[in-house]
Structures are given as C-alpha cells and as structure tokens.
Coordinates of C-alpha atoms in Angstrom, one line a residue:
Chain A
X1009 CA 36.6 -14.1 -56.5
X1010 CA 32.9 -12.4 -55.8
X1011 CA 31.9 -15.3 -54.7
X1012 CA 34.8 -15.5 -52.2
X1013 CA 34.2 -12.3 -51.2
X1014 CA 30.2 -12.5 -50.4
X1015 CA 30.8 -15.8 -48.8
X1016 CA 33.7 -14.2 -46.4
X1017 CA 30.7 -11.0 -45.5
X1018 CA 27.9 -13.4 -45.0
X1019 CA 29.7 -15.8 -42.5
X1020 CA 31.0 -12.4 -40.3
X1021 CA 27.9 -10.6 -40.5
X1022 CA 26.2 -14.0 -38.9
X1023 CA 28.9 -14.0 -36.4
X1024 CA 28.1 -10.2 -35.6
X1025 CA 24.2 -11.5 -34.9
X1026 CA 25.3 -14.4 -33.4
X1027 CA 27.2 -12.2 -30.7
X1028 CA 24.3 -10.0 -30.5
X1029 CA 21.9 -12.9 -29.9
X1030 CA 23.6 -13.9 -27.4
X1031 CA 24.4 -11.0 -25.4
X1032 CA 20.6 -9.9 -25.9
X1033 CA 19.4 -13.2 -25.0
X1034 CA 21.6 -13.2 -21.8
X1035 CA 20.4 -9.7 -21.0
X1036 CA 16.5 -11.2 -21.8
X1037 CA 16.8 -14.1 -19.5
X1038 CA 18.7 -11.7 -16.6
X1039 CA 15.7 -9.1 -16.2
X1040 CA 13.6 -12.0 -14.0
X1041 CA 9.8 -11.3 -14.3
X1042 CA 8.5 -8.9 -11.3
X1043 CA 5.0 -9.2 -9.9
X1044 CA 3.5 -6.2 -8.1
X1045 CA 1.4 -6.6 -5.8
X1046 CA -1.0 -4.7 -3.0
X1047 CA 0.2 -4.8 0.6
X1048 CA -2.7 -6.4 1.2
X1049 CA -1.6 -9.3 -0.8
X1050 CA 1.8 -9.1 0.1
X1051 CA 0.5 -9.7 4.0
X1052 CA -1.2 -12.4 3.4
X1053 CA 1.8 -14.9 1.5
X1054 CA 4.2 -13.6 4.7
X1055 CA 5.3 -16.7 6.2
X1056 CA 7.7 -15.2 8.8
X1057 CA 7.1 -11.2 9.6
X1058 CA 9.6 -9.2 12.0
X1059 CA 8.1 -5.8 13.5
X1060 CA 11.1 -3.1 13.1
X1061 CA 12.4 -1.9 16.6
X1062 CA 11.9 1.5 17.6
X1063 CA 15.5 3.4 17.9
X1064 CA 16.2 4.4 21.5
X1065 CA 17.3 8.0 19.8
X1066 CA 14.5 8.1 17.7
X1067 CA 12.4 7.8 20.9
X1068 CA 14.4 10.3 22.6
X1069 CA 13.9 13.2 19.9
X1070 CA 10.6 12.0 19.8
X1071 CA 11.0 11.0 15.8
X1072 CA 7.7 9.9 15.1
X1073 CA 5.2 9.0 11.9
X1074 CA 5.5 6.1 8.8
X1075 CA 8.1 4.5 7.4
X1076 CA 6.9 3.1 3.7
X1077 CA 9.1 0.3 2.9
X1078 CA 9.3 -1.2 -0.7
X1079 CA 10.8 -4.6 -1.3
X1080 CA 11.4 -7.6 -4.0
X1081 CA 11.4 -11.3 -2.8
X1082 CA 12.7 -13.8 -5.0
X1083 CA 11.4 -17.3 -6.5
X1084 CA 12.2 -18.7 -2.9
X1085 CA 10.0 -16.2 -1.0
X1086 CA 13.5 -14.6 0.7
X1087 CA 13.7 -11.2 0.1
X1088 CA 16.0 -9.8 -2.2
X1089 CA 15.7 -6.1 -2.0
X1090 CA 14.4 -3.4 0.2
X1091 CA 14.2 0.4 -0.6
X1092 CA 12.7 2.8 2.4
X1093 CA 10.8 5.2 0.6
X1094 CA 9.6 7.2 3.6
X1095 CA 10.8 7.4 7.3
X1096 CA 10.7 10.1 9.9
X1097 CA 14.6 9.6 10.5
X1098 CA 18.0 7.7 9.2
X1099 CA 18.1 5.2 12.0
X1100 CA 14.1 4.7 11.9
X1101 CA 15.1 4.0 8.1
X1102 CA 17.8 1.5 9.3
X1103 CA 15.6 -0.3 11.9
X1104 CA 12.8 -0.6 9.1
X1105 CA 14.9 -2.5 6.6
X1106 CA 16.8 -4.7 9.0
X1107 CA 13.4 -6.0 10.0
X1108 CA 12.2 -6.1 6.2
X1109 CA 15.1 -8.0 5.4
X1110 CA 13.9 -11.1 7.7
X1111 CA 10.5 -11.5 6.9
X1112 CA 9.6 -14.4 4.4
X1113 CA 7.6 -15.1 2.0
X1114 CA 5.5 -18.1 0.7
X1115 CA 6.8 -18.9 -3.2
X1116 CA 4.4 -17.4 -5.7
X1117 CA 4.1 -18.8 -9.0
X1118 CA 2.2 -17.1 -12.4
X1119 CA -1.3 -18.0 -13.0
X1120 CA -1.4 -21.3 -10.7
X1121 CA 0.3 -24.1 -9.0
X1122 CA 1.9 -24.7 -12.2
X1123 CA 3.0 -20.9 -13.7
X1124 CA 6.8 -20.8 -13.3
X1125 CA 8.3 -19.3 -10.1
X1126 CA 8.1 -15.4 -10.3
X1127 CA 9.9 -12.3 -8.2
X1128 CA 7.4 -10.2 -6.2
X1129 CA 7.4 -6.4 -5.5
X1130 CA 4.8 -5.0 -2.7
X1131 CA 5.4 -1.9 -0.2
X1132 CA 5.0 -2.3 3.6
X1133 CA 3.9 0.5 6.0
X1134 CA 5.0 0.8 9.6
X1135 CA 3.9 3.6 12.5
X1136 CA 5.9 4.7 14.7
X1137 CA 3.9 6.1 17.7
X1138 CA 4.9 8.1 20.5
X1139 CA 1.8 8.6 23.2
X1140 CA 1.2 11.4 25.3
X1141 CA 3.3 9.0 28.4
X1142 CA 5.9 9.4 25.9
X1143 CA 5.6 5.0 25.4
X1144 CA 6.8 4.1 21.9
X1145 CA 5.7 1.6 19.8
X1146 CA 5.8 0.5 16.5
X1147 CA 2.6 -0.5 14.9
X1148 CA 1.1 -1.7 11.6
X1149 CA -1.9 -0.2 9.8
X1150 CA -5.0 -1.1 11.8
X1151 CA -6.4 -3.0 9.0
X1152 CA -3.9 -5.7 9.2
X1153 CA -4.2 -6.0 13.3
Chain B
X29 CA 31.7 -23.3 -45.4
X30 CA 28.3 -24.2 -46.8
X31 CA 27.8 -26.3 -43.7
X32 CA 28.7 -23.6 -41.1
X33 CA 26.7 -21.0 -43.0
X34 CA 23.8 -23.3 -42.7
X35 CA 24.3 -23.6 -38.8
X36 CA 24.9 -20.3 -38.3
X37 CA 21.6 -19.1 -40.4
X38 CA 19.8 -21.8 -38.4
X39 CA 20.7 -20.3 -35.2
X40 CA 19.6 -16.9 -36.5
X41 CA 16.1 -17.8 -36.8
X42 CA 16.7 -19.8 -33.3
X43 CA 17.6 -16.7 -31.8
X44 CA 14.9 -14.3 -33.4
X45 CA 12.2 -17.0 -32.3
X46 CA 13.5 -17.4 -28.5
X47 CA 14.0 -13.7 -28.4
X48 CA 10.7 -12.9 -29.6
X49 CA 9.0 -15.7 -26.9
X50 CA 10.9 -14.4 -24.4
X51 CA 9.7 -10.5 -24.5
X52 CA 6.5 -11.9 -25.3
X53 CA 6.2 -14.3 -22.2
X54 CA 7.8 -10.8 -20.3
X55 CA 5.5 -8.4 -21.6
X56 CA 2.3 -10.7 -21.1
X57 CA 2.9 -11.2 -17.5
X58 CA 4.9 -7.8 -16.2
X59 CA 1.5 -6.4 -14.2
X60 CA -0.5 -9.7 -13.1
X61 CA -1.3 -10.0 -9.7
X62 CA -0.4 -13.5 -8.0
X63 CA -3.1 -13.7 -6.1
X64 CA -5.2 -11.5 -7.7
X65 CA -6.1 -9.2 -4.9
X66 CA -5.1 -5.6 -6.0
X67 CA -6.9 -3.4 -8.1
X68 CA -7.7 -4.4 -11.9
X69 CA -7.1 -1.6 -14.1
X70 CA -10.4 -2.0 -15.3
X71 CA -12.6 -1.8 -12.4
X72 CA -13.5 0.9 -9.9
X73 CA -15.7 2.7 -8.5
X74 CA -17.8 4.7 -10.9
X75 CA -17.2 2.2 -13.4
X76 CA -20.8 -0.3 -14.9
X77 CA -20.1 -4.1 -14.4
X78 CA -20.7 -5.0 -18.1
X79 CA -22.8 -8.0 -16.8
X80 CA -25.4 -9.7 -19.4
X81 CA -28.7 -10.3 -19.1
X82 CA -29.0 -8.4 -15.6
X83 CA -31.4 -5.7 -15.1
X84 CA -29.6 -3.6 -12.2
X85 CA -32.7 -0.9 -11.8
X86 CA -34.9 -3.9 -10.5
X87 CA -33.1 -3.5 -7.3
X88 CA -31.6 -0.1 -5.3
X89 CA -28.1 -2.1 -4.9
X90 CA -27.1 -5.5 -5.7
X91 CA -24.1 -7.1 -3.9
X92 CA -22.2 -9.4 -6.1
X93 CA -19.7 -12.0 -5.0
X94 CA -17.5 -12.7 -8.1
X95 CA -16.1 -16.6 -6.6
X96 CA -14.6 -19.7 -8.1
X97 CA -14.9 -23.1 -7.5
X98 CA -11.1 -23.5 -7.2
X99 CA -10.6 -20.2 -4.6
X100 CA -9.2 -21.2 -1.4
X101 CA -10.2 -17.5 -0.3
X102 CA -13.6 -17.7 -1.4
X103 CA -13.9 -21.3 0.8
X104 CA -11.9 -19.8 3.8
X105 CA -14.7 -16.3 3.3
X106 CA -17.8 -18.5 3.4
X107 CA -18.5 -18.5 6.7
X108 CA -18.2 -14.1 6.4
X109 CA -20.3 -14.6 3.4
X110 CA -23.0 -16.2 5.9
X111 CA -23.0 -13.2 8.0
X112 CA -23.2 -10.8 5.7
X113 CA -25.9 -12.4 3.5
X114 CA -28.3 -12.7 7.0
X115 CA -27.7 -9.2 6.8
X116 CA -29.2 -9.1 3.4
X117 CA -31.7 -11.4 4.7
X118 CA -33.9 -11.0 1.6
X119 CA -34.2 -7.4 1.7
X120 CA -36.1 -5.6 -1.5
X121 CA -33.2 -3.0 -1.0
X122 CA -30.3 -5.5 -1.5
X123 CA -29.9 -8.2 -4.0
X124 CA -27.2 -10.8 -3.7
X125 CA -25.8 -12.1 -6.4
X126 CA -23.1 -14.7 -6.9
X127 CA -21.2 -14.8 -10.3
X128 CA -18.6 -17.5 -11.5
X129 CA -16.0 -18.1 -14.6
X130 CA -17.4 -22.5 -14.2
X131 CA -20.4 -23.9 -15.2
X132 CA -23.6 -23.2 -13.6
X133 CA -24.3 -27.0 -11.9
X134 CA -21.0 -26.9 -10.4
X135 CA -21.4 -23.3 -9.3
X136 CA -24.4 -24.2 -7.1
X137 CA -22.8 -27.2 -5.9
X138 CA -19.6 -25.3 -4.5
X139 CA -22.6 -22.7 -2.6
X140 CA -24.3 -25.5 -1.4
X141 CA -21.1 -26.7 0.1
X142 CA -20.1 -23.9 1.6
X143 CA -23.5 -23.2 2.3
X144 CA -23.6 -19.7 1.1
X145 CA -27.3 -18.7 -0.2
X146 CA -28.0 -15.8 -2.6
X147 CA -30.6 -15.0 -4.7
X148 CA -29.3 -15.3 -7.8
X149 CA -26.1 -17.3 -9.4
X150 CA -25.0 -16.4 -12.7
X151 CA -21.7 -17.8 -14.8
X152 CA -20.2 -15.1 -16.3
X153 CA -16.4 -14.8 -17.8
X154 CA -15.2 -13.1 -14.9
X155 CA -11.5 -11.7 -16.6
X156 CA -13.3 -10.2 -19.6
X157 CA -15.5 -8.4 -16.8
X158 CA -11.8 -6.9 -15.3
X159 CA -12.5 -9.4 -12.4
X160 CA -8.8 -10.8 -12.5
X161 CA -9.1 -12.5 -9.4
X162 CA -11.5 -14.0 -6.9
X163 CA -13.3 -13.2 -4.1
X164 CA -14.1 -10.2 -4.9
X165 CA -16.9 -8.2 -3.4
X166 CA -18.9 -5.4 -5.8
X167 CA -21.7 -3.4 -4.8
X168 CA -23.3 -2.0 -7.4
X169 CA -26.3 0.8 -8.3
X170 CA -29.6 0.9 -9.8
X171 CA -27.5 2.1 -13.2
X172 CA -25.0 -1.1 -12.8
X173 CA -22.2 1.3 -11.6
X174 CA -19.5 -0.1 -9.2
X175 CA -20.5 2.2 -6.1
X176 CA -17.6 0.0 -3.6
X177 CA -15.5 -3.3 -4.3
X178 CA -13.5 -5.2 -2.1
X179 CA -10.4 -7.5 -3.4
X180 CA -9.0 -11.1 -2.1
X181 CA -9.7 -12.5 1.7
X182 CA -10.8 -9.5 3.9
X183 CA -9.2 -8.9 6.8
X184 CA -11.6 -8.6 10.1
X185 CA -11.2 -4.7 9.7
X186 CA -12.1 -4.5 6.3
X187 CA -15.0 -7.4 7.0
X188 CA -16.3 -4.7 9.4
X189 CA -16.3 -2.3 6.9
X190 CA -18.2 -4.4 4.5
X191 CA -21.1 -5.5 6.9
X192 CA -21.7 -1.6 7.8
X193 CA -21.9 -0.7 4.2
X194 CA -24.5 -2.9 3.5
X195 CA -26.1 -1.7 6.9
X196 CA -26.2 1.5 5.4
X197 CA -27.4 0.5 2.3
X198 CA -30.0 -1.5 4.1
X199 CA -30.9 2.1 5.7
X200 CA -30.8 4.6 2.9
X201 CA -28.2 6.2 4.0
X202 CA -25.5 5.4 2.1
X203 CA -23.1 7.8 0.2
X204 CA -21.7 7.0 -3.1
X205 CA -19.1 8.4 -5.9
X206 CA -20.5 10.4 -7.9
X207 CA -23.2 11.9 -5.8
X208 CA -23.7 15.3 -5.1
X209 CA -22.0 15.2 -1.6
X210 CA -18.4 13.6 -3.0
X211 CA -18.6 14.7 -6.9
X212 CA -17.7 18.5 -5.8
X213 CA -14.4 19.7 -7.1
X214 CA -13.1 23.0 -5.0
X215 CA -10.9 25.8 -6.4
X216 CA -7.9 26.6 -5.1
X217 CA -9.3 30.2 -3.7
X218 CA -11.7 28.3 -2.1
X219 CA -9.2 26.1 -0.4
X220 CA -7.8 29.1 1.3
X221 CA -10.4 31.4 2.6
X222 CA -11.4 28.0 3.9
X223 CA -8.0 27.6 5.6
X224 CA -8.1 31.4 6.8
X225 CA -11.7 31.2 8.1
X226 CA -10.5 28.3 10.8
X227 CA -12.0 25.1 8.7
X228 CA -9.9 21.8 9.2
X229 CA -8.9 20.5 5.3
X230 CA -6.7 18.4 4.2
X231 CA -5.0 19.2 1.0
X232 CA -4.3 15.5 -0.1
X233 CA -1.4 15.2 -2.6
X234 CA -1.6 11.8 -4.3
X235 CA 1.2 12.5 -7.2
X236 CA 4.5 10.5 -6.4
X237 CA 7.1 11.0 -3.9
X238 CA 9.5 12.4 -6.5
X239 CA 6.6 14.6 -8.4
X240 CA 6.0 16.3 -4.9
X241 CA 9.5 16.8 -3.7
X242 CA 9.9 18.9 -7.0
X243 CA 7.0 21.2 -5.6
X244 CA 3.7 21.4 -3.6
X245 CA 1.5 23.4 -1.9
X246 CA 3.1 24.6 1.5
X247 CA -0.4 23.2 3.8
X248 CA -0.8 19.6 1.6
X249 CA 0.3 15.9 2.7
X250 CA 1.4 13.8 0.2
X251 CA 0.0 10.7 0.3
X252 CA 1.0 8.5 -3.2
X253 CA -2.2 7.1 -5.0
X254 CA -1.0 3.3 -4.7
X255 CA -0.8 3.9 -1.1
X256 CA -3.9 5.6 0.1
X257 CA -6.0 2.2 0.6
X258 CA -3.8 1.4 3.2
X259 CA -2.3 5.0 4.6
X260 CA -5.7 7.2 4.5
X261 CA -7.8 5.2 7.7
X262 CA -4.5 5.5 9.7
X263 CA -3.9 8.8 9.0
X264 CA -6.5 10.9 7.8
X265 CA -9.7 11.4 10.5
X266 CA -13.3 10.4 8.6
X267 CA -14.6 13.9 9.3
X268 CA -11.7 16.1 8.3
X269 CA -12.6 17.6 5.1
X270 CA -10.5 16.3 2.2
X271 CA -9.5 17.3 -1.1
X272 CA -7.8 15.4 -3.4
X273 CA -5.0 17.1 -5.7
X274 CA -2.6 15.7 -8.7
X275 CA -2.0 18.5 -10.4
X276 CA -2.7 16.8 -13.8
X277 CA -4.5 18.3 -16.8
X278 CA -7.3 15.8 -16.5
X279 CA -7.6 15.3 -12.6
X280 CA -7.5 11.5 -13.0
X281 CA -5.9 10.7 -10.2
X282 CA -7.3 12.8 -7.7
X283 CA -11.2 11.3 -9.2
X284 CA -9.6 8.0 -8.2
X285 CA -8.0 8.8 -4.9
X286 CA -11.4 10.8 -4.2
X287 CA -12.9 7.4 -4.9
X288 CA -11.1 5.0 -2.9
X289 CA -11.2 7.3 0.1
X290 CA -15.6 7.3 -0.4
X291 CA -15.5 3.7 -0.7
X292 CA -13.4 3.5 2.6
X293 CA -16.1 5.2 4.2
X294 CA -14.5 9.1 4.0
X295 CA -17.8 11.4 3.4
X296 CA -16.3 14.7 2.7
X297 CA -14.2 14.8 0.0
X298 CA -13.5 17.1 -3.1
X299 CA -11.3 17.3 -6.1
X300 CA -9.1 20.2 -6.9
X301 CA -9.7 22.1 -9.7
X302 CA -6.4 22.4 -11.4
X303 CA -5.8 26.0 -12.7

C-alpha cells in the first residue's frame, strides 16, 4: 500500500518537472542570443543603408537636431526591431524608422565563420540640418562620410 | 511503471544538463562583439597594457598595432599602416610596435606581405591583454598607460585623426588623460560664476536617457556615455570648455566620458565634482 502510494508521488512529481522542463527549455531556447555592438561596427556589416527623408513639416517649423535610432537585426541581417530613442519631432521619429527598417545587414555569426548565427543590437545617429538658406538635409556623423 | 519511472528520471537529468548548457552557452556570449570593434571592458585610456618583457620608459610613446594573421581589417588597413609608420619614420620619440595572438615566424611573414615595417614584433595573447579584437591601434606612455586606442577598420576621418596624433606626439605637444590640463575636476560653484562671468561650458550629462529625464541641471546636454564616440565631434566644438557630469558617487563615468572626449582630440575638459 506505501509502496503504491510513493510510487503514485514519484511518477506526478516527475511529471510536474517534466512540464517545467519543458516550458523553461522553450522559454531558454526563445530568448535568441543578442550581440551589441558599436555604430561603428554596425556601419561597417550594412549591406543596403537608406538615409531617412526629412518631413516637409519638420522643415517648415524648422524641427531640427539628432535622431538616435536603436535597432536588432536578425540571423538573416534583416532588421527585426527599431526603437527611436531621440528625435527633435514625431514625424522626424517616423521618417527615421521607416528608413531604419530597410537597411540590411551582412549575417554575423559568434566567434568566426563557424560560431552559430547570432541577433545584433547597435544604435544609429542621424542629423537633421537646417542652414542659414533654410536648405534641409539629413546627414550622418561626419566620421562615417 | 518501473519502466516509465526510469524514462521519466532519464529525462530529468536530460533536461537539467540542456538547461544548464543552454544558460551557459547564453551567459558566455551575451556581451561579445562580432567583429570585435567596440570598446573591451578592460581597456581604456588610463589603463597599462600588461605587456611582458617590454620596457615602455625606453621610449616617450610607443604605437602598438595589436593584428592577426587571419584579420581581413588588418590586411585591408595595411596600406594606412604604411602611411602612418613613414610618419614614425624611425623617430626616437615614437616606437612601433606590432603584437599578435600567432607564432612569431608567421607574424613576420603576414608584415612582410603586407609590407608593413615596425621596429619591434612581439606575440603576445592578445584576449588576456583585453584586446578582444583586431586591428586595434594603442598608443601608449613612458609608464605603459593606454594614452589613445582606436578599434576595428578606421574610417578616413578617424585615419586623419590617427596620423595627427602621432604628428603631435612626434612634436611634443601632445595632451593626454591624466595630465594636468584634462585631470581637473570643477565644482559645481565654479560651474556657475563661470556661466555668469560670460565663459562658454558645456555641462555634459553622460547618465542615460531615462536617468536624465528624471532630473538635470537646467544649462547641461545629455549626451549618454555609449554614445559620445560618435555624437561629441558632431556636436560639441573642440574649444568649448567641457565638463563631464554623472552624478554618481564615484564619478566613473564622467572619468570615462572625460577620457574618450581627450582621446578624440577635445583639450579642455573637466569632471564634476559631485556634492
């Protein structure tokens, strides 16, 4: 009867951390590795870059300065996510991540050719200038002209 | 029952050992840098290249290249390399140095392909040294301090940047962390009869977006720490006068920012001294 008994707790409490395993293993496997890197980097493995276009309002309240944009490509180099952490307006803000959104990336893998595809997180920066003739660009930091 | 007990126990330790290999593998890798081109924890400015068997006072700077056989960068840098080593062009001032994670044999053969010639090469194990990637560019003092660094292929701007460094160097006039004219830290009742008198200053806020938003001085620009490299030439002028600010006990992050700004060629800059 004890026996019985022992036997019946054992095979539900392996059932309980066979659930959890799973569940936790799931959860394990779904949080991708993300690599972050300096914009710097980030430049260099673009493969296709898209300059944001400045908004015709924008220009004509003379909304000016940078927009800080922070994204996550995936194992393909297409990007995944993009987060504007800084812009001088909401359709500046717009602009910047609709342009974000097309640029590509070349695949990065861990270590070396043969590290397993990894996720990458980097920040790009944007200017949006207005000159004294009132012409308005949009430029990227002068390092990476 | 014995049976499924038995699979069941088995899959136990299955799971405990995937599950433990897992976080492991995710833990190991969270902060690497693909390409190794940002900032190592480990190295900045300030900080000694722990580098055996090198006496550092023998020379008034020493320019190392930290390079690898394998690097396409390094390759695709030689022919900058060239350029800025005829700068160099044996001068007792300035010692170049080339130091690499292979063999020494193979090391010369890989400069005397690219036909890149320093005075010294030394094999050295570059990641134990905080040198997680390659090319990387160190100038370093008499004491064997990191005075500037430079990650990964430069662009032509930061290139620039290098070669009038060493141009400086070359003509004693160079200005490092740590010296008298960047190691000042400023208190805050300094900051403002400086503002009332007329000077130009730039409080420079470096905490986070969200850190600032909470609260910061009225006159400052914020400016986050991981993003002064790139923000701080485009939008702070080299002769404003600068002072860094985190409002942390230990000023940390204002010594760094006050760091990378020197190293990009900013010569007046303070810390704030935190109250």
């Amino acid at each position: 009867m004890m026996k019985r008994y022992y036997g019946e707790k054992l095979r539900r409490l392996c059932l309980v951390l066979g659930v959890l395993f799973t569940v936790s293993t799931s959860l394990a496997l779904g949080q991708r590795t993300v690599a972050r890197i300096s914009e710097g980097s980030l430049r260099k493995i673009a493969v296709k870059t898209v300059m944001p276009e400045y908004p015709p309002d924008s220009v004509r309240r003379q909304s000016k300065g940078v927009a800080v944009a922070e994204l996550i490509f995936d194992e393909a180099g297409v990007v995944s996510q993009v987060e504007i952490l800084e812009a001088p307006d909401s359709l500046i803000e717009k602009a910047t991540t609709e342009a974000v959104r097309q640029w590509t990336f070349k695949p990065t893998r861990m270590r070396d050719e043969h590290g397993p595809p990894i996720r990458v997180q980097g920040k790009l920066t944007f200017y949006f200038v207005i000159n004294d003739q009132g012409q308005a660009r949009v430029e990227n930091p002068k390092q990476f002209n | 029952m014995r049976r499924s007990h038995l699979v069941l126990n088995i899959a136990l330790i299955v799971s405990v050992v995937v599950l433990g290999a897992v976080s492991a593998n995710r833990y190991l890798i969270h902060h690497t840098d693909p390409d190794g081109s940002s900032i190592p924890s480990r190295l900045m400015p300030g900080v000694r290249l722990d580098l055996k068997d090198v006496d550092w006072s023998k020379n008034h700077r020493t320019l190392v290249l930290a390079l690898s056989n394998n690097c396409h960068f390094c390759s695709e840098s030689a022919g900058f390399y060239q350029k800025l080593l005829k700068e160099i062009n044996s001068s007792p001032e300035l010692h170049a140095m080339a130091i690499f994670s292979e063999p020494l044999t193979a090391a010369q053969r890989y400069l005397t392909d690219v036909k890149v010639s320093v005075d010294d090469v030394r094999q050295a194990p570059l990641v134990k040294l905080g040198l997680d990637g390659t090319p990387t560019l160190l100038l370093i003092d008499d004491a064997g301090k990191i005075t500037q660094l430079w990650f990964g292929r430069l662009s032509p701007y930061q290139e620039d940047q290098v070669i009038s460094q060493v141009r400086a160097v070359l003509a004693g006039k160079i200005v490092t962390p740590g010296s008298d004219e960047t190691n000042n830290e400023i208190g805050v009742d300094e900051v403002k009869s400086k503002i009332k008198s007329g000077q130009k200053l730039t409080i420079l806020d470096v905490r986070t977006r969200e850190e600032y938003a909470r609260s910061h001085e009225e006159w400052s620009k914020n400016i986050p720490s991981d993003e002064i490299e790139v923000r701080a030439p485009n939008e702070l002028s080299l002769d404003d006068f600068i002072v860094t600010s985190c409002r942390c006990s230990n000023a940390s992050r204002s010594m760094l920012a006050r760091d990378i700004l020197v190293a990009h060629g900013f010569k007046k800059v303070a810390v704030l001294r935190e109250p």
